[in-house]
Structure formats: C-alpha cells, structure tokens
PDB file of C-alpha atoms in Angstrom:
ATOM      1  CA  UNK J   1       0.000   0.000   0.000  1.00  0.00           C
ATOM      2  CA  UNK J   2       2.916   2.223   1.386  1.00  0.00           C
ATOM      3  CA  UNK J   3       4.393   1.588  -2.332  1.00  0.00           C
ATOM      4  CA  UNK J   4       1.664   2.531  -4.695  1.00  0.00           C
ATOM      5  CA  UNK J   5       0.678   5.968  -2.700  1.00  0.00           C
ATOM      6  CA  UNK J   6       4.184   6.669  -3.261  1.00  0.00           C
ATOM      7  CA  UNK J   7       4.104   5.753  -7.045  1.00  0.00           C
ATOM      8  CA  UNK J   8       0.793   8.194  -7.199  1.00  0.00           C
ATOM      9  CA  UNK J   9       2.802  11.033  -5.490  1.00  0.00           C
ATOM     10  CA  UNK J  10       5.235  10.486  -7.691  1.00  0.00           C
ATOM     11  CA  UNK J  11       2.962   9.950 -10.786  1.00  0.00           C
ATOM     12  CA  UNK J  12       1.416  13.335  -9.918  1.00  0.00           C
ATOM     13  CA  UNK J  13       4.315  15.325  -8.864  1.00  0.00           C
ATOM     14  CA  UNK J  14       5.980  14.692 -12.714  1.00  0.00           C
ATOM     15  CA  UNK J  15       2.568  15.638 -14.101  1.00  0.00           C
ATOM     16  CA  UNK J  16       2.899  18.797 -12.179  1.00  0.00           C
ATOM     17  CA  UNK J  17       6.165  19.337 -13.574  1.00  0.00           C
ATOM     18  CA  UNK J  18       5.747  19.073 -17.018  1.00  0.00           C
ATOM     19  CA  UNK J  19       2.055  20.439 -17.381  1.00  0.00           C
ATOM     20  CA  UNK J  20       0.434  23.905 -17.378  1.00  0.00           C
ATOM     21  CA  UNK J  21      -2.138  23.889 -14.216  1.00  0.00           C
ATOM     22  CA  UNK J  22      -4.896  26.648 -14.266  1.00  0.00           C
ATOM     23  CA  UNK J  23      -7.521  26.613 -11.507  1.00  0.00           C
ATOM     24  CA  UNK J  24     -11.197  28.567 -11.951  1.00  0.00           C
ATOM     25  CA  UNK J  25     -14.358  27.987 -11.172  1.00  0.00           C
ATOM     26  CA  UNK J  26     -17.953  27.144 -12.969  1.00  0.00           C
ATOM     27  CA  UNK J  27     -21.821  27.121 -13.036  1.00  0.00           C
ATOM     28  CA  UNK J  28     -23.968  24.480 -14.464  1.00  0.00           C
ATOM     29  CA  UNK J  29     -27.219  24.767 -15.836  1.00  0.00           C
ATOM     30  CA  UNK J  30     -28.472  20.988 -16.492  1.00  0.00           C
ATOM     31  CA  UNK J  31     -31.869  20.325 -18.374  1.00  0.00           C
ATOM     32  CA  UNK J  32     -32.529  16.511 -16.638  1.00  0.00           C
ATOM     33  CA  UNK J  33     -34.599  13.257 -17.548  1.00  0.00           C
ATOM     34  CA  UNK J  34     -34.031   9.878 -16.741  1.00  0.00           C
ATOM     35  CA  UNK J  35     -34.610   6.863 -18.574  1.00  0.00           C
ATOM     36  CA  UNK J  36     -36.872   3.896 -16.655  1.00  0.00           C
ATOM     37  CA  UNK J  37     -37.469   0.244 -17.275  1.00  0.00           C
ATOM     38  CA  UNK J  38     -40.521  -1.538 -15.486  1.00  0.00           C
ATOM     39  CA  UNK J  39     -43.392  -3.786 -16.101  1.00  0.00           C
ATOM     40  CA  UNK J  40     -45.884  -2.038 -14.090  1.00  0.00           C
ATOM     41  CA  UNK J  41     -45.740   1.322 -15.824  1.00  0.00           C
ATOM     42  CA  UNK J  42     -48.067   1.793 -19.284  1.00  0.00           C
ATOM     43  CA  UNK J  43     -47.913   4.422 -21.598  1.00  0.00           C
ATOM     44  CA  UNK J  44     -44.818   6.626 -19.820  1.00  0.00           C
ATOM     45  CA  UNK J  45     -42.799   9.202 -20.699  1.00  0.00           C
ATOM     46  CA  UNK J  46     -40.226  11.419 -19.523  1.00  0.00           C
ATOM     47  CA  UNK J  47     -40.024  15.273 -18.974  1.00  0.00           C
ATOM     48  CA  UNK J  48     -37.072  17.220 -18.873  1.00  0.00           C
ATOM     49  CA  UNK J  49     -36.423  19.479 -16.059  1.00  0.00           C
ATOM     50  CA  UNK J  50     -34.249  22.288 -15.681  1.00  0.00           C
ATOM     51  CA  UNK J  51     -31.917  22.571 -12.265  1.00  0.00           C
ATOM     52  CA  UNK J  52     -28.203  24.076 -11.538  1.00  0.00           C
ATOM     53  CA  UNK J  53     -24.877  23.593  -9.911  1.00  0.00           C
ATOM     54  CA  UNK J  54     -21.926  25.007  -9.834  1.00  0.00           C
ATOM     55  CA  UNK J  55     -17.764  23.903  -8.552  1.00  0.00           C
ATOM     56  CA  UNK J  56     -14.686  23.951  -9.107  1.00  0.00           C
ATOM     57  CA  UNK J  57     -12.232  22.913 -12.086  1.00  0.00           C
ATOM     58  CA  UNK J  58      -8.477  22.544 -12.959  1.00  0.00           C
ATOM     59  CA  UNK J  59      -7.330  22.414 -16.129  1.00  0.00           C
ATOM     60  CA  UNK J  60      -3.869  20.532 -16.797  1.00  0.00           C
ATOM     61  CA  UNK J  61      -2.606  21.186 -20.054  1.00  0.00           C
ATOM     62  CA  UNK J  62       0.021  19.084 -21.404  1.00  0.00           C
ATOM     63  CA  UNK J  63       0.411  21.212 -24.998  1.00  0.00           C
ATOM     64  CA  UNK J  64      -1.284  23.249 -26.905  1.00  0.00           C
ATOM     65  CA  UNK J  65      -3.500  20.550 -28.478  1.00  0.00           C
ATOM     66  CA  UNK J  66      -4.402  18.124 -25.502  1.00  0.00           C
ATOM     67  CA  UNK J  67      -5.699  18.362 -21.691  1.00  0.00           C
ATOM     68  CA  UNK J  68      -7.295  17.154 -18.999  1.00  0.00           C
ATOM     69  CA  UNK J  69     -10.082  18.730 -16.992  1.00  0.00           C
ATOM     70  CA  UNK J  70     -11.595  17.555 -13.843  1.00  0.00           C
ATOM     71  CA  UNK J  71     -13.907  19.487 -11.657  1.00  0.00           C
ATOM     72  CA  UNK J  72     -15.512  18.828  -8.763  1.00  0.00           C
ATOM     73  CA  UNK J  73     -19.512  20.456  -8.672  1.00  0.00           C
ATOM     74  CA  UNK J  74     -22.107  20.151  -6.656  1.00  0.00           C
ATOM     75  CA  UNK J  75     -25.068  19.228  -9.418  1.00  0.00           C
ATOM     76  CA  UNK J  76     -29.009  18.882  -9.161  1.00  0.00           C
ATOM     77  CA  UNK J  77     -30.221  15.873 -11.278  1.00  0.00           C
ATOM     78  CA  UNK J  78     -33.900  16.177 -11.721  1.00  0.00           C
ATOM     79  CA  UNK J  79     -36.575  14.657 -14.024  1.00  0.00           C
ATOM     80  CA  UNK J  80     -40.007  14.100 -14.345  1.00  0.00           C
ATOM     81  CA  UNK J  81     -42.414  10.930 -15.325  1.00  0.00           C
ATOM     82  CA  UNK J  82     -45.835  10.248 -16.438  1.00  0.00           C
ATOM     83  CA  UNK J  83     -47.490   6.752 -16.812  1.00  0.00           C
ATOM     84  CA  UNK J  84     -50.570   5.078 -16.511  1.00  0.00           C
ATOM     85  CA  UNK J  85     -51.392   1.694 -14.900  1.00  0.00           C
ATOM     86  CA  UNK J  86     -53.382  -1.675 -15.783  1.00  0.00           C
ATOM     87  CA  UNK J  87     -55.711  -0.737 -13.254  1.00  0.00           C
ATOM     88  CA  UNK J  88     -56.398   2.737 -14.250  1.00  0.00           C
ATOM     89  CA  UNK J  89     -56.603   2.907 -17.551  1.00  0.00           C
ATOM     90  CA  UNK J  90     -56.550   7.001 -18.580  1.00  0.00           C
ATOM     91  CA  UNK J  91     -55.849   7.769 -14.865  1.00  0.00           C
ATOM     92  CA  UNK J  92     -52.313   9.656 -15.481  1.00  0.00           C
ATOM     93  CA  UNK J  93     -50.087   9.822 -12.422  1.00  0.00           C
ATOM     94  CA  UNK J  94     -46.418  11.735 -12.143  1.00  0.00           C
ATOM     95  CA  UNK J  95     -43.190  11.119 -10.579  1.00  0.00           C
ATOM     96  CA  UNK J  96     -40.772  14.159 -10.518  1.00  0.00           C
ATOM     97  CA  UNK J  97     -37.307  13.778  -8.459  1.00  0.00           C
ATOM     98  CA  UNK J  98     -34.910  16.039  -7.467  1.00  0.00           C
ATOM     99  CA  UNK J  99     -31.296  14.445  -6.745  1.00  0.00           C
ATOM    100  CA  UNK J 100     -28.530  16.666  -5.407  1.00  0.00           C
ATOM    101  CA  UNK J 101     -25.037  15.097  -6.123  1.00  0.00           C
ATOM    102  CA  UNK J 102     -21.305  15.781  -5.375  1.00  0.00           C
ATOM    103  CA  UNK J 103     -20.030  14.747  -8.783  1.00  0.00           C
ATOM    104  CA  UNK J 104     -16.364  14.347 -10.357  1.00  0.00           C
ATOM    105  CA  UNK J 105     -16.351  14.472 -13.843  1.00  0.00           C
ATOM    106  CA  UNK J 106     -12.935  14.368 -15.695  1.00  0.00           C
ATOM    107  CA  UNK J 107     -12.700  15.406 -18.852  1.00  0.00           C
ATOM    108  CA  UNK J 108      -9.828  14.624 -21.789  1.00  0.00           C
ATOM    109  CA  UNK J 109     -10.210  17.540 -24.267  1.00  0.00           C
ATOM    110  CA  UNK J 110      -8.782  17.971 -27.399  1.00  0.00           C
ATOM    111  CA  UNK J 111      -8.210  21.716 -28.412  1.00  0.00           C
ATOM    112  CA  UNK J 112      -7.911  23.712 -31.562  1.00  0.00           C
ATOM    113  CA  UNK J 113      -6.155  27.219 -31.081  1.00  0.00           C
ATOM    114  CA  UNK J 114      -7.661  30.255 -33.220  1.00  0.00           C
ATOM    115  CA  UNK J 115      -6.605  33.874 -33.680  1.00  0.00           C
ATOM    116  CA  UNK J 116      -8.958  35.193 -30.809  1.00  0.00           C
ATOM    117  CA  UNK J 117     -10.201  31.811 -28.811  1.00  0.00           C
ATOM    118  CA  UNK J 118      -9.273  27.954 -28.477  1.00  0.00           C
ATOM    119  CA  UNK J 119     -12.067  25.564 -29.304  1.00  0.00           C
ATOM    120  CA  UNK J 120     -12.169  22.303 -27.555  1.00  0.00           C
ATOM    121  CA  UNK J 121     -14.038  19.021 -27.628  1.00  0.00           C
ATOM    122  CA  UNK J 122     -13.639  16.374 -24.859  1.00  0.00           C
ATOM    123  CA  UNK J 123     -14.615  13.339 -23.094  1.00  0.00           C
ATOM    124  CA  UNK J 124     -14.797  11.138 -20.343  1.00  0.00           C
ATOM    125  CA  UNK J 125     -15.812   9.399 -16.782  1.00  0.00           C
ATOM    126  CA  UNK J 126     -18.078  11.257 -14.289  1.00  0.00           C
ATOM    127  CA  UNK J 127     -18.045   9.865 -10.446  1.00  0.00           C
ATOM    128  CA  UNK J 128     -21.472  10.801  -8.712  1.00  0.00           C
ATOM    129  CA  UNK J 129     -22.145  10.207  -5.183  1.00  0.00           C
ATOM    130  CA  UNK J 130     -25.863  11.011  -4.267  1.00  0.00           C
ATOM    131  CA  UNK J 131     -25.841  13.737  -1.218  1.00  0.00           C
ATOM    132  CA  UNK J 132     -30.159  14.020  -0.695  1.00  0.00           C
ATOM    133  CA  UNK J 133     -32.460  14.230  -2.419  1.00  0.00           C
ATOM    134  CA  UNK J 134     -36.879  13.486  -3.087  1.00  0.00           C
ATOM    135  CA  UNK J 135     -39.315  11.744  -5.451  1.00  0.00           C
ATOM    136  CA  UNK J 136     -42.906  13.748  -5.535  1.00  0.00           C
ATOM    137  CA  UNK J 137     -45.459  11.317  -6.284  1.00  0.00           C
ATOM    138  CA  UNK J 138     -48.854  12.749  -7.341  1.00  0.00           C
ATOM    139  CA  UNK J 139     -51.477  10.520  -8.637  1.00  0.00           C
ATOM    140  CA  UNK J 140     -54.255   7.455  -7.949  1.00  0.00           C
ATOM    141  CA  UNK J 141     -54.440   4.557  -6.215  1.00  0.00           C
ATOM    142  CA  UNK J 142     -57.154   1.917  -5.672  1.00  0.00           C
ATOM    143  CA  UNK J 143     -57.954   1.414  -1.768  1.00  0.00           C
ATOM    144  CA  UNK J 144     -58.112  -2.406  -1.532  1.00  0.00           C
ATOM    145  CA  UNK J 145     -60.176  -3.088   1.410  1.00  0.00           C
ATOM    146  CA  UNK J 146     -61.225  -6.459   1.144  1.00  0.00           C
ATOM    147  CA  UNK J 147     -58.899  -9.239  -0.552  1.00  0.00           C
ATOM    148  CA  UNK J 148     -59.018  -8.473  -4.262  1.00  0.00           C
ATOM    149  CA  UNK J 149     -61.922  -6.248  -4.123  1.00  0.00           C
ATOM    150  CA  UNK J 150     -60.977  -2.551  -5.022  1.00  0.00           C
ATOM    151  CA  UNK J 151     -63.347  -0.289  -4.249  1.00  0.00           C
ATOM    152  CA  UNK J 152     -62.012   3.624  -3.097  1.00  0.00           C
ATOM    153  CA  UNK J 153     -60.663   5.631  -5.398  1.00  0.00           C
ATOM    154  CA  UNK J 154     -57.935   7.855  -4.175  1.00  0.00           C
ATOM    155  CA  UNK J 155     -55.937  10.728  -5.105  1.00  0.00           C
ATOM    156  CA  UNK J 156     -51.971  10.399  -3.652  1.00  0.00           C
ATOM    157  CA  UNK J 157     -49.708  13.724  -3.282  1.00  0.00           C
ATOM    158  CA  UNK J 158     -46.554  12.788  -1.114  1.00  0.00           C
ATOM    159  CA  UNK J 159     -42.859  13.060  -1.280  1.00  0.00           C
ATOM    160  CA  UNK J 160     -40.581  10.449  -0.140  1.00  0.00           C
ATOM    161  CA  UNK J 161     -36.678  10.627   0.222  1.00  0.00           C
ATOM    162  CA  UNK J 162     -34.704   9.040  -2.815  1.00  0.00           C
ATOM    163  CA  UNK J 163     -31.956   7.556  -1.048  1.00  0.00           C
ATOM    164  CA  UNK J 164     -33.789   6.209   2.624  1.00  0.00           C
ATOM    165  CA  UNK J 165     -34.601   2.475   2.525  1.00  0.00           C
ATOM    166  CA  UNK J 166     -38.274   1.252   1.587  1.00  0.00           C
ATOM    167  CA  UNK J 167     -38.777   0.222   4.852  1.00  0.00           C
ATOM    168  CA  UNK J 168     -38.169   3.586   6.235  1.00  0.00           C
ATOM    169  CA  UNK J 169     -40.499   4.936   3.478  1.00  0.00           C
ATOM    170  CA  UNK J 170     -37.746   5.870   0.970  1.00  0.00           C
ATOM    171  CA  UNK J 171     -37.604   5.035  -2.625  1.00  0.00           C
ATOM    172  CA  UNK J 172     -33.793   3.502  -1.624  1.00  0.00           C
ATOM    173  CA  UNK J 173     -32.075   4.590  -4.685  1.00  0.00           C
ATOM    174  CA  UNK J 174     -28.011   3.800  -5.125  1.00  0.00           C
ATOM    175  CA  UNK J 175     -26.269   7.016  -3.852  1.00  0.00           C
ATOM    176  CA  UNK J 176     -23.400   5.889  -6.098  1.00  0.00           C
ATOM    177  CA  UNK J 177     -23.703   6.824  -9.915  1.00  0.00           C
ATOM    178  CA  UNK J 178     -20.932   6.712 -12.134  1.00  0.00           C
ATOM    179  CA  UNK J 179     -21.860   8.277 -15.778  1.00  0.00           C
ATOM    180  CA  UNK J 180     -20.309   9.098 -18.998  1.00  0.00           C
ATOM    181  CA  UNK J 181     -19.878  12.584 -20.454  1.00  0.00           C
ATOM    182  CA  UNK J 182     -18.753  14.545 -23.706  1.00  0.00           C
ATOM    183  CA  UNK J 183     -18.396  18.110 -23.947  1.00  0.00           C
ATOM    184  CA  UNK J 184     -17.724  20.936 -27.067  1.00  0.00           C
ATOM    185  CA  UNK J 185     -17.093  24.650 -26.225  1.00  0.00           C
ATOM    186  CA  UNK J 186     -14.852  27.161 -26.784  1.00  0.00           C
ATOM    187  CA  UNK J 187     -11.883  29.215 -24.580  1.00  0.00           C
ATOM    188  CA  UNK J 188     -11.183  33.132 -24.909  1.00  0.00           C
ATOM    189  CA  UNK J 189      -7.764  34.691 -24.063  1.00  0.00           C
ATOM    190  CA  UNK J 190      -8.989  35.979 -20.968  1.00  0.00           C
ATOM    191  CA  UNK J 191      -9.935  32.832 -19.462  1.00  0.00           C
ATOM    192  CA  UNK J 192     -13.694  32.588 -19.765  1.00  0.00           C
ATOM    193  CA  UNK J 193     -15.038  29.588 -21.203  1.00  0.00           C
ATOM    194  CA  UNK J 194     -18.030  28.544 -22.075  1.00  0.00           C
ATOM    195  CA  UNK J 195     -19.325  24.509 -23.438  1.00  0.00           C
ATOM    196  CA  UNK J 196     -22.746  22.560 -23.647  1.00  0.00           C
ATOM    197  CA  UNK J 197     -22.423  19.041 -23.068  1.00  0.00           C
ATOM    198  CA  UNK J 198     -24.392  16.151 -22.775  1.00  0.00           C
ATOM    199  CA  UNK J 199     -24.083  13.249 -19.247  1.00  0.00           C
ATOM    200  CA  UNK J 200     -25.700   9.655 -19.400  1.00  0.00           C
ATOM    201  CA  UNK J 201     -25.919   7.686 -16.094  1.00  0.00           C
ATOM    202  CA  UNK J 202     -24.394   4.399 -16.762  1.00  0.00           C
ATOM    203  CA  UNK J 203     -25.212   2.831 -13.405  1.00  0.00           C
ATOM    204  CA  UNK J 204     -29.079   1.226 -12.475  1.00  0.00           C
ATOM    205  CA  UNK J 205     -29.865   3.533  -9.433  1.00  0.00           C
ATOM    206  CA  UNK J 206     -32.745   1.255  -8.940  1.00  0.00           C
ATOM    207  CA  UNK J 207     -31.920  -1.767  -6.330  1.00  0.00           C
ATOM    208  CA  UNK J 208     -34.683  -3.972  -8.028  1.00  0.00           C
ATOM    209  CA  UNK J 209     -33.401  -6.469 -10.151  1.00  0.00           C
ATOM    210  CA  UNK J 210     -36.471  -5.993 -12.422  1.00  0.00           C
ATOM    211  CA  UNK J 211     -36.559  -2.171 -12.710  1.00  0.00           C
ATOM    212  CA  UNK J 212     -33.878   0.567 -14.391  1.00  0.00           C
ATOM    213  CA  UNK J 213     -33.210   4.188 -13.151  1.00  0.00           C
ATOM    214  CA  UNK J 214     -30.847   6.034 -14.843  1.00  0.00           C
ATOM    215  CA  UNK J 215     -29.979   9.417 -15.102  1.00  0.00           C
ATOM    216  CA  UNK J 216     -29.439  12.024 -17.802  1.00  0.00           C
ATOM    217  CA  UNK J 217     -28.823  15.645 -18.535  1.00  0.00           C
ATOM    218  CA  UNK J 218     -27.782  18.166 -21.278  1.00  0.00           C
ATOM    219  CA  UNK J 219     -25.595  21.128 -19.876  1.00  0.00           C
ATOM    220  CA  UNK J 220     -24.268  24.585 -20.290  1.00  0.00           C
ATOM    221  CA  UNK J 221     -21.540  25.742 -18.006  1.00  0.00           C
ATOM    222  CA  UNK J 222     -19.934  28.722 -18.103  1.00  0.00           C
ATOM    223  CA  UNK J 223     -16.147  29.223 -16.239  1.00  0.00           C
ATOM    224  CA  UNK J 224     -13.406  31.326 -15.461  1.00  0.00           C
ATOM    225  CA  UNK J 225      -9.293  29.960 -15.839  1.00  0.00           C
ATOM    226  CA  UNK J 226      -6.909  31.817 -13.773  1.00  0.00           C
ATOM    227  CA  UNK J 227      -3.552  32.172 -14.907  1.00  0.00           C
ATOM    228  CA  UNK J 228      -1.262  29.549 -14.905  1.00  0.00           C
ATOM    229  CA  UNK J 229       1.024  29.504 -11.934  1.00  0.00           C
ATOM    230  CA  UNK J 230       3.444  27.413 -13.622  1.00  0.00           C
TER     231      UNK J 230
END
C-alpha cells in the first residue's frame, strides 16, 4: 500500500512538472430526464427538467493541443415521469425527483487554437455520489379493502426521500452513480469559457433487479481559468 501511494505522489508530482495547471471555477445549468425500465408502468414518458450547480475545475494542459479537466460540482439531477397503470386505464399519475449530487467528472479535451479563442471538444468518466435528495409522487391509487376487491378511489400527493430504505419509506435509490460525459465549447484569451455538453448515467440507481433508473442531462456551463502559476 505504502508503495503505490508513493508511485501516485510520484505519478502526480511529474505531471505537475511538465504540465500547465490553471484553476477557476464554474456554473452548471443541467436540463434533466431519466430513462426507466418496469413492467408495471403503461404508456410513460419522460419530462425534462431544468436545475443548476456550480464547482470547481483545474485544467492541466500538457500542450497546446491536448488536456485534462476535472472538476468537482455540486449538481441537481432532476426529471419528471408520467405513466398510466393496468388498473387505471386514462388515470395519469407523475413522478418528478430532485437528486442533489457531489459529482467528479474528468474530462480529456482535445483543443484547436484560433486567432482570438481555443475551441475544444472532450470526453470522459463522471463519479457521482448522491448527497439528498426526493421523489414527488402525485397521482391514484385503488384502496383495496377487502382481498381483491378494489373499491375507493384515491388521489396520492406525497414526497418520499430518494436515497432512505423502503422500509423507512424511501424510494432507496443507489447514492453511487458513475456516468459518462462529452463536452464541445470554446476558450477566450482571458480565461472565460463557455461549453454545452451532454451526461448519461451508466449505473441502475434502482436496487430492483427488475426495474432501471438512470440518469441524464444536457448542460451549459460557463467558467473562469486563472492564470497559470506554472
């Protein structure tokens, strides 16, 4: 163990040394869905919905042409769901969450210097780790009071917490989510920079083997580079 944190140090100490590091800092504007596999759901689709973040970045440039960018954001991950079910056929019912992550995306760019700005396209791994966060459930149920007989009608409005267990009245998603993400945007002498980019959750957030949760988002983020230092 003692050997490979000293190959890291190492490993990172000669990346230091031979790369241009800039630090800065961003906002996020994500427009979020998710996708979902189940059997119980009929006729659902997903809404987009709009949330924000915001953190910090590095960029580590190793020449003129090539990079690498991680940041480390705090990011809302939200989306919205309507379906129907066997039982109540034209009764629609939503699900809208709101997930608040710490998430580490790293990003291997590619760059293209012009007279006046530096375009840039890139790639990569995003590490999510799910912080809070609640699913608002508004729709109908059938009150089964005896056996199989359904009788009651009722109307449901309630919010439950995404990541608490189901037997504490949570939905119990996975707090882990690791994604991947590409990015396209451009760099202006003075450090701004702006890109849109696109994230797709990789990992089933869902715990049931018979159900899929994943996440997704299209962002804009806007930055600032400070100088190099070295």
């Amino acid at each position: 163990m003692k050997k490979i944190s000293l190959m890291v140090a190492a490993t990172v100490i000669a990346i230091a040394s031979f790369a241009q590091v800039r630090f800065g800092a961003q906002v996020i504007g994500n427009a979020g869905s998710f996708s979902t596999t189940t059997d119980d759901l009929e006729n659902a689709s997903t809404k987009i919905k709009i949330s924000a973040g915001g953190g910090v970045v590095a960029d580590i440039a190793f020449s003129e042409k090539f990079a690498i960018r991680p940041s480390l954001n705090f990011l809302q991950k939200k989306g919205g769901l309507e379906y129907q079910t066997e039982l109540l056929p034209g009764k629609t019912s939503t699900v809208n969450t709101s997930l608040n992550y710490l998430e580490l995306p790293v990003q291997f760019l590619y760059k293209i210097p012009m007279r006046s700005m530096t375009a840039f396209i890139g790639a990569g791994p995003s590490l999510g780790y799910g912080l809070s966060g609640k699913l608002k459930i508004k729709g109908w149920i059938y009150e089964d009071n005896e056996g199989d007989q359904v009788d009651d009608l009722i109307e449901i409005n309630e919010s439950v917490d995404a990541f608490k267990k189901e037997t504490d009245g949570g939905a119990e998603l996975k707090r882990f989510d690791i994604s991947a993400n590409a990015i396209a945007g451009v760099e202006f002498k003075s450090g701004l920079y702006a890109n849109a980019g696109y994230m797709a959750g990789l990992s089933n957030l869902s715990k049931s083997s018979d159900d899929k949760f994943r996440t997704r988002g299209i962002q804009l983020t806007v930055g600032f580079l400070l100088p190099a230092k070295w």
